mmCIF file with all atom_site columns, C-alpha atoms and ligand atoms in Angstrom:
data_model
loop_
_atom_site.group_PDB
_atom_site.id
_atom_site.type_symbol
_atom_site.label_atom_id
_atom_site.label_alt_id
_atom_site.label_comp_id
_atom_site.label_asym_id
_atom_site.label_entity_id
_atom_site.label_seq_id
_atom_site.pdbx_PDB_ins_code
_atom_site.Cartn_x
_atom_site.Cartn_y
_atom_site.Cartn_z
_atom_site.occupancy
_atom_site.B_iso_or_equiv
_atom_site.pdbx_formal_charge
_atom_site.auth_seq_id
_atom_site.auth_comp_id
_atom_site.auth_asym_id
_atom_site.auth_atom_id
_atom_site.pdbx_PDB_model_num
ATOM   1   C CA . MET A 1 1   ? 89.303  104.735 153.752 1.00 83.00 ? 1   MET A CA 1
ATOM   2   C CA . SER A 1 2   ? 92.418  102.887 154.941 1.00 93.00 ? 2   SER A CA 1
ATOM   3   C CA . ARG A 1 3   ? 95.653  102.037 153.403 1.00 97.00 ? 3   ARG A CA 1
ATOM   4   C CA . PHE A 1 4   ? 97.247  98.925  155.016 1.00 98.00 ? 4   PHE A CA 1
ATOM   5   C CA . LEU A 1 5   ? 101.012 98.533  154.664 1.00 98.00 ? 5   LEU A CA 1
ATOM   6   C CA . TYR A 1 6   ? 102.375 95.079  155.350 1.00 98.00 ? 6   TYR A CA 1
ATOM   7   C CA . LEU A 1 7   ? 106.078 95.631  155.979 1.00 98.00 ? 7   LEU A CA 1
ATOM   8   C CA . VAL A 1 8   ? 108.187 92.473  155.791 1.00 98.00 ? 8   VAL A CA 1
ATOM   9   C CA . ARG A 1 9   ? 111.967 92.245  156.314 1.00 98.00 ? 9   ARG A CA 1
ATOM   10  C CA . HIS A 1 10  ? 113.547 89.932  153.786 1.00 98.00 ? 10  HIS A CA 1
ATOM   11  C CA . GLY A 1 11  ? 114.523 86.397  154.756 1.00 98.00 ? 11  GLY A CA 1
ATOM   12  C CA . GLU A 1 12  ? 117.901 85.485  156.180 1.00 97.00 ? 12  GLU A CA 1
ATOM   13  C CA . GLN A 1 13  ? 120.743 86.063  153.705 1.00 97.00 ? 13  GLN A CA 1
ATOM   14  C CA . ARG A 1 14  ? 123.204 83.232  153.108 1.00 95.00 ? 14  ARG A CA 1
ATOM   15  C CA . ASP A 1 15  ? 126.622 84.015  154.707 1.00 89.00 ? 15  ASP A CA 1
ATOM   16  C CA . ALA A 1 16  ? 125.462 87.466  155.910 1.00 83.00 ? 16  ALA A CA 1
ATOM   17  C CA . GLU A 1 17  ? 127.694 86.933  159.008 1.00 84.00 ? 17  GLU A CA 1
ATOM   18  C CA . PHE A 1 18  ? 130.754 87.299  156.731 1.00 87.00 ? 18  PHE A CA 1
ATOM   19  C CA . GLY A 1 19  ? 129.818 90.947  155.989 1.00 85.00 ? 19  GLY A CA 1
ATOM   20  C CA . LEU A 1 20  ? 128.695 90.381  152.403 1.00 89.00 ? 20  LEU A CA 1
ATOM   21  C CA . PRO A 1 21  ? 126.634 93.392  151.238 1.00 89.00 ? 21  PRO A CA 1
ATOM   22  C CA . ASP A 1 22  ? 124.012 91.201  149.462 1.00 93.00 ? 22  ASP A CA 1
ATOM   23  C CA . GLY A 1 23  ? 123.390 87.658  148.352 1.00 95.00 ? 23  GLY A CA 1
ATOM   24  C CA . PRO A 1 24  ? 120.854 84.881  148.011 1.00 97.00 ? 24  PRO A CA 1
ATOM   25  C CA . LEU A 1 25  ? 118.662 83.588  150.832 1.00 98.00 ? 25  LEU A CA 1
ATOM   26  C CA . SER A 1 26  ? 119.910 80.889  153.168 1.00 97.00 ? 26  SER A CA 1
ATOM   27  C CA . PRO A 1 27  ? 117.813 77.646  153.372 1.00 97.00 ? 27  PRO A CA 1
ATOM   28  C CA . ARG A 1 28  ? 116.454 79.186  156.609 1.00 97.00 ? 28  ARG A CA 1
ATOM   29  C CA . GLY A 1 29  ? 115.591 82.371  154.743 1.00 98.00 ? 29  GLY A CA 1
ATOM   30  C CA . VAL A 1 30  ? 113.658 80.342  152.153 1.00 98.00 ? 30  VAL A CA 1
ATOM   31  C CA . ARG A 1 31  ? 111.594 78.749  154.941 1.00 98.00 ? 31  ARG A CA 1
ATOM   32  C CA . GLN A 1 32  ? 110.951 82.103  156.516 1.00 98.00 ? 32  GLN A CA 1
ATOM   33  C CA . ALA A 1 33  ? 109.680 83.475  153.228 1.00 98.00 ? 33  ALA A CA 1
ATOM   34  C CA . ARG A 1 34  ? 107.364 80.507  152.758 1.00 98.00 ? 34  ARG A CA 1
ATOM   35  C CA . ALA A 1 35  ? 106.084 80.969  156.362 1.00 98.00 ? 35  ALA A CA 1
ATOM   36  C CA . ILE A 1 36  ? 105.200 84.665  155.896 1.00 98.00 ? 36  ILE A CA 1
ATOM   37  C CA . ALA A 1 37  ? 103.581 83.901  152.517 1.00 97.00 ? 37  ALA A CA 1
ATOM   38  C CA . GLU A 1 38  ? 101.343 81.360  154.175 1.00 96.00 ? 38  GLU A CA 1
ATOM   39  C CA . ARG A 1 39  ? 100.539 83.746  156.970 1.00 97.00 ? 39  ARG A CA 1
ATOM   40  C CA . LEU A 1 40  ? 99.465  86.457  154.522 1.00 97.00 ? 40  LEU A CA 1
ATOM   41  C CA . GLY A 1 41  ? 97.652  84.050  152.170 1.00 94.00 ? 41  GLY A CA 1
ATOM   42  C CA . GLY A 1 42  ? 94.189  85.520  152.935 1.00 93.00 ? 42  GLY A CA 1
ATOM   43  C CA . VAL A 1 43  ? 95.119  89.211  152.425 1.00 96.00 ? 43  VAL A CA 1
ATOM   44  C CA . PRO A 1 44  ? 93.552  90.801  149.337 1.00 95.00 ? 44  PRO A CA 1
ATOM   45  C CA . PHE A 1 45  ? 96.740  92.558  148.210 1.00 96.00 ? 45  PHE A CA 1
ATOM   46  C CA . ASP A 1 46  ? 96.441  95.314  145.657 1.00 96.00 ? 46  ASP A CA 1
ATOM   47  C CA . ALA A 1 47  ? 100.171 95.692  145.074 1.00 96.00 ? 47  ALA A CA 1
ATOM   48  C CA . ALA A 1 48  ? 103.561 94.493  146.196 1.00 97.00 ? 48  ALA A CA 1
ATOM   49  C CA . PHE A 1 49  ? 106.901 96.267  146.101 1.00 98.00 ? 49  PHE A CA 1
ATOM   50  C CA . THR A 1 50  ? 110.401 95.017  146.976 1.00 98.00 ? 50  THR A CA 1
ATOM   51  C CA . SER A 1 51  ? 113.824 96.382  147.650 1.00 98.00 ? 51  SER A CA 1
ATOM   52  C CA . PRO A 1 52  ? 115.993 95.682  144.480 1.00 98.00 ? 52  PRO A CA 1
ATOM   53  C CA . LEU A 1 53  ? 118.531 93.782  146.594 1.00 98.00 ? 53  LEU A CA 1
ATOM   54  C CA . GLN A 1 54  ? 118.818 90.038  145.938 1.00 98.00 ? 54  GLN A CA 1
ATOM   55  C CA . ARG A 1 55  ? 117.815 88.922  149.447 1.00 98.00 ? 55  ARG A CA 1
ATOM   56  C CA . ALA A 1 56  ? 114.559 90.955  149.174 1.00 98.00 ? 56  ALA A CA 1
ATOM   57  C CA . GLN A 1 57  ? 113.784 90.015  145.532 1.00 98.00 ? 57  GLN A CA 1
ATOM   58  C CA . GLU A 1 58  ? 114.171 86.345  146.421 1.00 98.00 ? 58  GLU A CA 1
ATOM   59  C CA . THR A 1 59  ? 111.878 86.743  149.403 1.00 98.00 ? 59  THR A CA 1
ATOM   60  C CA . ALA A 1 60  ? 109.375 88.559  147.171 1.00 98.00 ? 60  ALA A CA 1
ATOM   61  C CA . LYS A 1 61  ? 109.491 85.790  144.496 1.00 97.00 ? 61  LYS A CA 1
ATOM   62  C CA . ILE A 1 62  ? 108.841 83.077  147.039 1.00 97.00 ? 62  ILE A CA 1
ATOM   63  C CA . MET A 1 63  ? 106.026 85.116  148.600 1.00 96.00 ? 63  MET A CA 1
ATOM   64  C CA . THR A 1 64  ? 104.260 86.127  145.398 1.00 95.00 ? 64  THR A CA 1
ATOM   65  C CA . GLU A 1 65  ? 104.432 82.557  143.984 1.00 93.00 ? 65  GLU A CA 1
ATOM   66  C CA . ARG A 1 66  ? 102.173 81.700  146.881 1.00 90.00 ? 66  ARG A CA 1
ATOM   67  C CA . LEU A 1 67  ? 100.005 84.786  146.624 1.00 86.00 ? 67  LEU A CA 1
ATOM   68  C CA . PRO A 1 68  ? 98.273  84.360  143.270 1.00 78.00 ? 68  PRO A CA 1
ATOM   69  C CA . SER A 1 69  ? 97.984  87.355  140.906 1.00 79.00 ? 69  SER A CA 1
ATOM   70  C CA . LEU A 1 70  ? 100.594 89.369  142.729 1.00 89.00 ? 70  LEU A CA 1
ATOM   71  C CA . GLU A 1 71  ? 103.881 90.508  141.311 1.00 94.00 ? 71  GLU A CA 1
ATOM   72  C CA . ALA A 1 72  ? 106.422 92.487  143.293 1.00 97.00 ? 72  ALA A CA 1
ATOM   73  C CA . GLU A 1 73  ? 107.732 95.643  141.652 1.00 98.00 ? 73  GLU A CA 1
ATOM   74  C CA . PRO A 1 74  ? 111.319 96.567  142.610 1.00 98.00 ? 74  PRO A CA 1
ATOM   75  C CA . SER A 1 75  ? 111.494 100.057 144.175 1.00 98.00 ? 75  SER A CA 1
ATOM   76  C CA . ALA A 1 76  ? 114.681 102.002 145.005 1.00 98.00 ? 76  ALA A CA 1
ATOM   77  C CA . LEU A 1 77  ? 112.590 103.619 147.774 1.00 98.00 ? 77  LEU A CA 1
ATOM   78  C CA . LEU A 1 78  ? 112.813 100.359 149.718 1.00 98.00 ? 78  LEU A CA 1
ATOM   79  C CA . MET A 1 79  ? 116.640 99.967  149.416 1.00 98.00 ? 79  MET A CA 1
ATOM   80  C CA . ASP A 1 80  ? 118.643 99.445  152.545 1.00 98.00 ? 80  ASP A CA 1
ATOM   81  C CA . CYS A 1 81  ? 119.703 102.885 153.749 1.00 98.00 ? 81  CYS A CA 1
ATOM   82  C CA . ILE A 1 82  ? 120.491 105.093 156.752 1.00 98.00 ? 82  ILE A CA 1
ATOM   83  C CA . PRO A 1 83  ? 117.032 106.650 157.156 1.00 98.00 ? 83  PRO A CA 1
ATOM   84  C CA . ALA A 1 84  ? 118.114 109.696 159.108 1.00 98.00 ? 84  ALA A CA 1
ATOM   85  C CA . GLY A 1 85  ? 121.195 111.174 160.829 1.00 97.00 ? 85  GLY A CA 1
ATOM   86  C CA . PRO A 1 86  ? 121.721 112.174 164.448 1.00 95.00 ? 86  PRO A CA 1
ATOM   87  C CA . SER A 1 87  ? 120.126 115.209 166.024 1.00 92.00 ? 87  SER A CA 1
ATOM   88  C CA . PRO A 1 88  ? 120.934 116.967 169.292 1.00 94.00 ? 88  PRO A CA 1
ATOM   89  C CA . ASP A 1 89  ? 118.100 115.155 171.142 1.00 94.00 ? 89  ASP A CA 1
ATOM   90  C CA . MET A 1 90  ? 119.495 111.693 170.228 1.00 96.00 ? 90  MET A CA 1
ATOM   91  C CA . PRO A 1 91  ? 120.901 109.786 173.188 1.00 95.00 ? 91  PRO A CA 1
ATOM   92  C CA . HIS A 1 92  ? 124.731 109.756 173.199 1.00 95.00 ? 92  HIS A CA 1
ATOM   93  C CA . SER A 1 93  ? 124.728 105.951 173.300 1.00 94.00 ? 93  SER A CA 1
ATOM   94  C CA . PHE A 1 94  ? 123.731 105.916 169.606 1.00 94.00 ? 94  PHE A CA 1
ATOM   95  C CA . GLU A 1 95  ? 126.509 108.214 168.459 1.00 94.00 ? 95  GLU A CA 1
ATOM   96  C CA . SER A 1 96  ? 129.124 105.545 167.959 1.00 94.00 ? 96  SER A CA 1
ATOM   97  C CA . PHE A 1 97  ? 126.949 103.988 165.236 1.00 94.00 ? 97  PHE A CA 1
ATOM   98  C CA . PHE A 1 98  ? 127.410 107.083 163.013 1.00 95.00 ? 98  PHE A CA 1
ATOM   99  C CA . GLY A 1 99  ? 131.212 106.843 163.190 1.00 92.00 ? 99  GLY A CA 1
ATOM   100 C CA . GLY A 1 100 ? 131.170 104.588 160.129 1.00 89.00 ? 100 GLY A CA 1
ATOM   101 C CA . VAL A 1 101 ? 128.524 106.509 158.217 1.00 96.00 ? 101 VAL A CA 1
ATOM   102 C CA . THR A 1 102 ? 129.274 109.328 155.751 1.00 97.00 ? 102 THR A CA 1
ATOM   103 C CA . PRO A 1 103 ? 127.223 112.587 155.402 1.00 97.00 ? 103 PRO A CA 1
ATOM   104 C CA . GLU A 1 104 ? 126.490 111.527 151.847 1.00 98.00 ? 104 GLU A CA 1
ATOM   105 C CA . GLU A 1 105 ? 124.917 108.259 152.986 1.00 98.00 ? 105 GLU A CA 1
ATOM   106 C CA . ILE A 1 106 ? 122.776 110.168 155.481 1.00 98.00 ? 106 ILE A CA 1
ATOM   107 C CA . ASP A 1 107 ? 121.656 112.693 152.846 1.00 98.00 ? 107 ASP A CA 1
ATOM   108 C CA . ALA A 1 108 ? 120.757 109.902 150.449 1.00 98.00 ? 108 ALA A CA 1
ATOM   109 C CA . GLY A 1 109 ? 118.867 107.922 153.075 1.00 98.00 ? 109 GLY A CA 1
ATOM   110 C CA . GLU A 1 110 ? 116.902 110.926 154.225 1.00 98.00 ? 110 GLU A CA 1
ATOM   111 C CA . ALA A 1 111 ? 115.908 111.782 150.626 1.00 98.00 ? 111 ALA A CA 1
ATOM   112 C CA . GLN A 1 112 ? 114.944 108.131 149.997 1.00 98.00 ? 112 GLN A CA 1
ATOM   113 C CA . MET A 1 113 ? 112.766 107.947 153.115 1.00 98.00 ? 113 MET A CA 1
ATOM   114 C CA . SER A 1 114 ? 111.135 111.306 152.476 1.00 98.00 ? 114 SER A CA 1
ATOM   115 C CA . ASP A 1 115 ? 110.052 109.982 149.055 1.00 98.00 ? 115 ASP A CA 1
ATOM   116 C CA . ALA A 1 116 ? 109.003 106.607 150.484 1.00 98.00 ? 116 ALA A CA 1
ATOM   117 C CA . PHE A 1 117 ? 106.765 108.307 153.070 1.00 98.00 ? 117 PHE A CA 1
ATOM   118 C CA . SER A 1 118 ? 105.184 110.470 150.310 1.00 98.00 ? 118 SER A CA 1
ATOM   119 C CA . GLU A 1 119 ? 104.621 107.314 148.304 1.00 98.00 ? 119 GLU A CA 1
ATOM   120 C CA . TRP A 1 120 ? 103.153 105.075 150.991 1.00 98.00 ? 120 TRP A CA 1
ATOM   121 C CA . MET A 1 121 ? 102.334 106.957 154.211 1.00 98.00 ? 121 MET A CA 1
ATOM   122 C CA . THR A 1 122 ? 99.532  108.943 152.525 1.00 97.00 ? 122 THR A CA 1
ATOM   123 C CA . PRO A 1 123 ? 95.864  107.967 152.605 1.00 94.00 ? 123 PRO A CA 1
ATOM   124 C CA . SER A 1 124 ? 94.265  106.219 149.647 1.00 92.00 ? 124 SER A CA 1
ATOM   125 C CA . ARG A 1 125 ? 90.824  106.913 148.267 1.00 90.00 ? 125 ARG A CA 1
ATOM   126 C CA . ASP A 1 126 ? 89.777  103.265 148.600 1.00 92.00 ? 126 ASP A CA 1
ATOM   127 C CA . ASP A 1 127 ? 90.765  100.557 151.076 1.00 94.00 ? 127 ASP A CA 1
ATOM   128 C CA . ARG A 1 128 ? 94.114  99.265  149.866 1.00 96.00 ? 128 ARG A CA 1
ATOM   129 C CA . HIS A 1 129 ? 96.506  96.465  150.964 1.00 97.00 ? 129 HIS A CA 1
ATOM   130 C CA . GLU A 1 130 ? 100.118 96.799  149.984 1.00 97.00 ? 130 GLU A CA 1
ATOM   131 C CA . LEU A 1 131 ? 103.054 94.503  150.656 1.00 98.00 ? 131 LEU A CA 1
ATOM   132 C CA . LEU A 1 132 ? 106.496 96.183  151.115 1.00 98.00 ? 132 LEU A CA 1
ATOM   133 C CA . ILE A 1 133 ? 109.469 93.802  151.304 1.00 98.00 ? 133 ILE A CA 1
ATOM   134 C CA . THR A 1 134 ? 112.421 95.715  152.562 1.00 98.00 ? 134 THR A CA 1
ATOM   135 C CA . HIS A 1 135 ? 115.121 96.078  155.200 1.00 98.00 ? 135 HIS A CA 1
ATOM   136 C CA . ASN A 1 136 ? 115.455 96.395  158.964 1.00 98.00 ? 136 ASN A CA 1
ATOM   137 C CA . PHE A 1 137 ? 116.291 100.097 159.137 1.00 98.00 ? 137 PHE A CA 1
ATOM   138 C CA . VAL A 1 138 ? 113.673 101.049 156.539 1.00 98.00 ? 138 VAL A CA 1
ATOM   139 C CA . ILE A 1 139 ? 110.862 99.331  158.478 1.00 98.00 ? 139 ILE A CA 1
ATOM   140 C CA . ALA A 1 140 ? 112.048 100.964 161.698 1.00 98.00 ? 140 ALA A CA 1
ATOM   141 C CA . ALA A 1 141 ? 111.871 104.378 159.935 1.00 98.00 ? 141 ALA A CA 1
ATOM   142 C CA . PHE A 1 142 ? 108.223 103.655 158.853 1.00 98.00 ? 142 PHE A CA 1
ATOM   143 C CA . VAL A 1 143 ? 107.373 102.815 162.514 1.00 98.00 ? 143 VAL A CA 1
ATOM   144 C CA . ALA A 1 144 ? 109.050 105.970 163.857 1.00 98.00 ? 144 ALA A CA 1
ATOM   145 C CA . HIS A 1 145 ? 107.291 108.038 161.209 1.00 98.00 ? 145 HIS A CA 1
ATOM   146 C CA . ALA A 1 146 ? 103.888 106.441 162.079 1.00 98.00 ? 146 ALA A CA 1
ATOM   147 C CA . PHE A 1 147 ? 104.320 107.781 165.653 1.00 97.00 ? 147 PHE A CA 1
ATOM   148 C CA . GLY A 1 148 ? 105.595 111.207 164.523 1.00 96.00 ? 148 GLY A CA 1
ATOM   149 C CA . ALA A 1 149 ? 108.764 110.390 166.456 1.00 97.00 ? 149 ALA A CA 1
ATOM   150 C CA . ALA A 1 150 ? 112.113 112.218 166.053 1.00 96.00 ? 150 ALA A CA 1
ATOM   151 C CA . PRO A 1 151 ? 113.809 111.171 162.813 1.00 92.00 ? 151 PRO A CA 1
ATOM   152 C CA . TRP A 1 152 ? 116.685 109.442 164.615 1.00 96.00 ? 152 TRP A CA 1
ATOM   153 C CA . ARG A 1 153 ? 114.160 107.210 166.452 1.00 97.00 ? 153 ARG A CA 1
ATOM   154 C CA . TRP A 1 154 ? 114.441 104.442 163.787 1.00 97.00 ? 154 TRP A CA 1
ATOM   155 C CA . MET A 1 155 ? 117.453 103.491 165.905 1.00 97.00 ? 155 MET A CA 1
ATOM   156 C CA . GLY A 1 156 ? 116.779 100.773 168.449 1.00 95.00 ? 156 GLY A CA 1
ATOM   157 C CA . VAL A 1 157 ? 113.697 99.551  166.565 1.00 97.00 ? 157 VAL A CA 1
ATOM   158 C CA . ASN A 1 158 ? 114.343 96.121  165.095 1.00 97.00 ? 158 ASN A CA 1
ATOM   159 C CA . GLN A 1 159 ? 112.517 93.508  163.053 1.00 98.00 ? 159 GLN A CA 1
ATOM   160 C CA . ALA A 1 160 ? 113.320 89.811  162.567 1.00 98.00 ? 160 ALA A CA 1
ATOM   161 C CA . ASN A 1 161 ? 113.751 88.267  159.138 1.00 98.00 ? 161 ASN A CA 1
ATOM   162 C CA . CYS A 1 162 ? 110.211 87.869  157.741 1.00 98.00 ? 162 CYS A CA 1
ATOM   163 C CA . GLY A 1 163 ? 108.655 89.350  160.883 1.00 98.00 ? 163 GLY A CA 1
ATOM   164 C CA . LEU A 1 164 ? 105.372 91.151  160.106 1.00 98.00 ? 164 LEU A CA 1
ATOM   165 C CA . THR A 1 165 ? 104.654 94.834  160.772 1.00 98.00 ? 165 THR A CA 1
ATOM   166 C CA . ILE A 1 166 ? 101.388 96.357  159.663 1.00 98.00 ? 166 ILE A CA 1
ATOM   167 C CA . ILE A 1 167 ? 100.619 100.104 159.536 1.00 98.00 ? 167 ILE A CA 1
ATOM   168 C CA . ARG A 1 168 ? 97.179  101.469 158.810 1.00 98.00 ? 168 ARG A CA 1
ATOM   169 C CA . VAL A 1 169 ? 97.194  104.928 157.175 1.00 98.00 ? 169 VAL A CA 1
ATOM   170 C CA . ARG A 1 170 ? 93.939  106.882 157.381 1.00 94.00 ? 170 ARG A CA 1
ATOM   171 C CA . SER A 1 171 ? 92.825  110.263 156.242 1.00 91.00 ? 171 SER A CA 1
ATOM   172 C CA . ALA A 1 172 ? 92.389  112.977 158.849 1.00 89.00 ? 172 ALA A CA 1
ATOM   173 C CA . LYS A 1 173 ? 93.682  110.624 161.627 1.00 94.00 ? 173 LYS A CA 1
ATOM   174 C CA . PRO A 1 174 ? 97.176  109.570 162.668 1.00 95.00 ? 174 PRO A CA 1
ATOM   175 C CA . PRO A 1 175 ? 98.533  106.332 161.345 1.00 97.00 ? 175 PRO A CA 1
ATOM   176 C CA . VAL A 1 176 ? 98.038  103.217 163.481 1.00 97.00 ? 176 VAL A CA 1
ATOM   177 C CA . LEU A 1 177 ? 100.620 100.545 164.191 1.00 98.00 ? 177 LEU A CA 1
ATOM   178 C CA . LEU A 1 178 ? 98.453  97.458  163.976 1.00 98.00 ? 178 LEU A CA 1
ATOM   179 C CA . THR A 1 179 ? 101.259 94.976  164.716 1.00 98.00 ? 179 THR A CA 1
ATOM   180 C CA . HIS A 1 180 ? 104.994 95.224  165.049 1.00 98.00 ? 180 HIS A CA 1
ATOM   181 C CA . ASN A 1 181 ? 107.506 92.421  164.257 1.00 98.00 ? 181 ASN A CA 1
ATOM   182 C CA . ASP A 1 182 ? 104.823 89.728  164.740 1.00 98.00 ? 182 ASP A CA 1
ATOM   183 C CA . LEU A 1 183 ? 106.643 86.385  164.662 1.00 97.00 ? 183 LEU A CA 1
ATOM   184 C CA . GLY A 1 184 ? 103.639 84.083  165.229 1.00 97.00 ? 184 GLY A CA 1
ATOM   185 C CA . HIS A 1 185 ? 104.166 82.293  161.925 1.00 98.00 ? 185 HIS A CA 1
ATOM   186 C CA . LEU A 1 186 ? 107.859 81.549  162.615 1.00 97.00 ? 186 LEU A CA 1
ATOM   187 C CA . PRO A 1 187 ? 108.894 78.633  164.838 1.00 96.00 ? 187 PRO A CA 1
ATOM   188 C CA . ALA A 1 188 ? 111.724 79.594  167.245 1.00 94.00 ? 188 ALA A CA 1
ATOM   189 C CA . GLU A 1 189 ? 114.504 78.217  164.975 1.00 95.00 ? 189 GLU A CA 1
ATOM   190 C CA . LEU A 1 190 ? 113.367 80.577  162.226 1.00 97.00 ? 190 LEU A CA 1
ATOM   191 C CA . ARG A 1 191 ? 113.496 83.761  164.357 1.00 96.00 ? 191 ARG A CA 1
ATOM   192 C CA . THR A 1 192 ? 116.685 85.395  163.162 1.00 96.00 ? 192 THR A CA 1
ATOM   193 C CA . GLY A 1 193 ? 118.030 88.869  162.661 1.00 96.00 ? 193 GLY A CA 1
ATOM   194 C CA . LEU A 1 194 ? 117.219 90.405  166.005 1.00 96.00 ? 194 LEU A CA 1
ATOM   195 C CA . PRO A 1 195 ? 119.896 91.855  168.339 1.00 92.00 ? 195 PRO A CA 1
ATOM   196 C CA . VAL A 1 196 ? 118.268 89.918  171.173 1.00 90.00 ? 196 VAL A CA 1
ATOM   197 C CA . ASP A 1 197 ? 116.863 86.385  170.712 1.00 85.00 ? 197 ASP A CA 1
ATOM   198 C CA . GLN A 1 198 ? 113.062 86.260  170.855 1.00 79.00 ? 198 GLN A CA 1
ATOM   199 C CA . PRO A 1 199 ? 112.029 82.630  171.325 1.00 74.00 ? 199 PRO A CA 1
ATOM   200 C CA . TYR A 1 200 ? 108.640 83.451  172.900 1.00 75.00 ? 200 TYR A CA 1
HETATM 201 O O1 . 3PG B 2 .   ? 119.771 96.372  160.097 1.00 75.52 ? 301 3PG B O1 1
HETATM 202 C C1 . 3PG B 2 .   ? 120.717 96.596  159.350 1.00 75.52 ? 301 3PG B C1 1
HETATM 203 O O2 . 3PG B 2 .   ? 121.890 96.248  159.717 1.00 75.52 ? 301 3PG B O2 1
HETATM 204 C C2 . 3PG B 2 .   ? 120.546 97.093  157.974 1.00 75.52 ? 301 3PG B C2 1
HETATM 205 O O3 . 3PG B 2 .   ? 119.349 97.810  157.852 1.00 75.52 ? 301 3PG B O3 1
HETATM 206 C C3 . 3PG B 2 .   ? 120.487 95.913  157.068 1.00 75.52 ? 301 3PG B C3 1
HETATM 207 O O4 . 3PG B 2 .   ? 119.291 95.318  157.250 1.00 75.52 ? 301 3PG B O4 1
HETATM 208 P P1 . 3PG B 2 .   ? 118.823 94.055  156.485 1.00 75.52 ? 301 3PG B P1 1
HETATM 209 O O5 . 3PG B 2 .   ? 119.549 92.861  157.085 1.00 75.52 ? 301 3PG B O5 1
HETATM 210 O O6 . 3PG B 2 .   ? 117.317 93.973  156.751 1.00 75.52 ? 301 3PG B O6 1
HETATM 211 O O7 . 3PG B 2 .   ? 119.105 94.236  155.033 1.00 75.52 ? 301 3PG B O7 1
#
């Protein structure tokens, strides 16, 4: 039996460029959320979970309004976090990122992700479809975990606002990355949040 995880980064946050830690969606973020809801309209979701942050909860509300009989449950396991700290095999070019990160933040992020993997990256008895609305680093950590990559490998893996990543978790077989950061439902002007523009 398969467990399908639909990982969606929240829509664009209003005024995020001014360094605000959280806030409502921008008008573009609202359109992104509507587009991903339409894209996923045919999925027989069994459950939905969202980061408790406002930009994620607003995305979840817009999505679940369009996905009948689905309510998103806030989960602290989907909070924005630093999923793992550096290790000796990490390329030096990533080291500067950790200059502004405390050991406490790393410990908290590692504990959060360990619990998140126990919660969702485990096989289910029946086929199951679950929607997880969360943050860029968290989705990157799920992808790295699916490949059994080094814990630091969440770095350099990025998802656009309301991009779609799907992981299939199976018993007795490794997880499968079915799609990563699929932007097919987003016109070029709604493709935001990536370090490099992706208009194609
Ligand atoms: O990518 C980041 O800078 C952090 O994970 C924040 O991500 P978010 O914009 O998805 O909340």
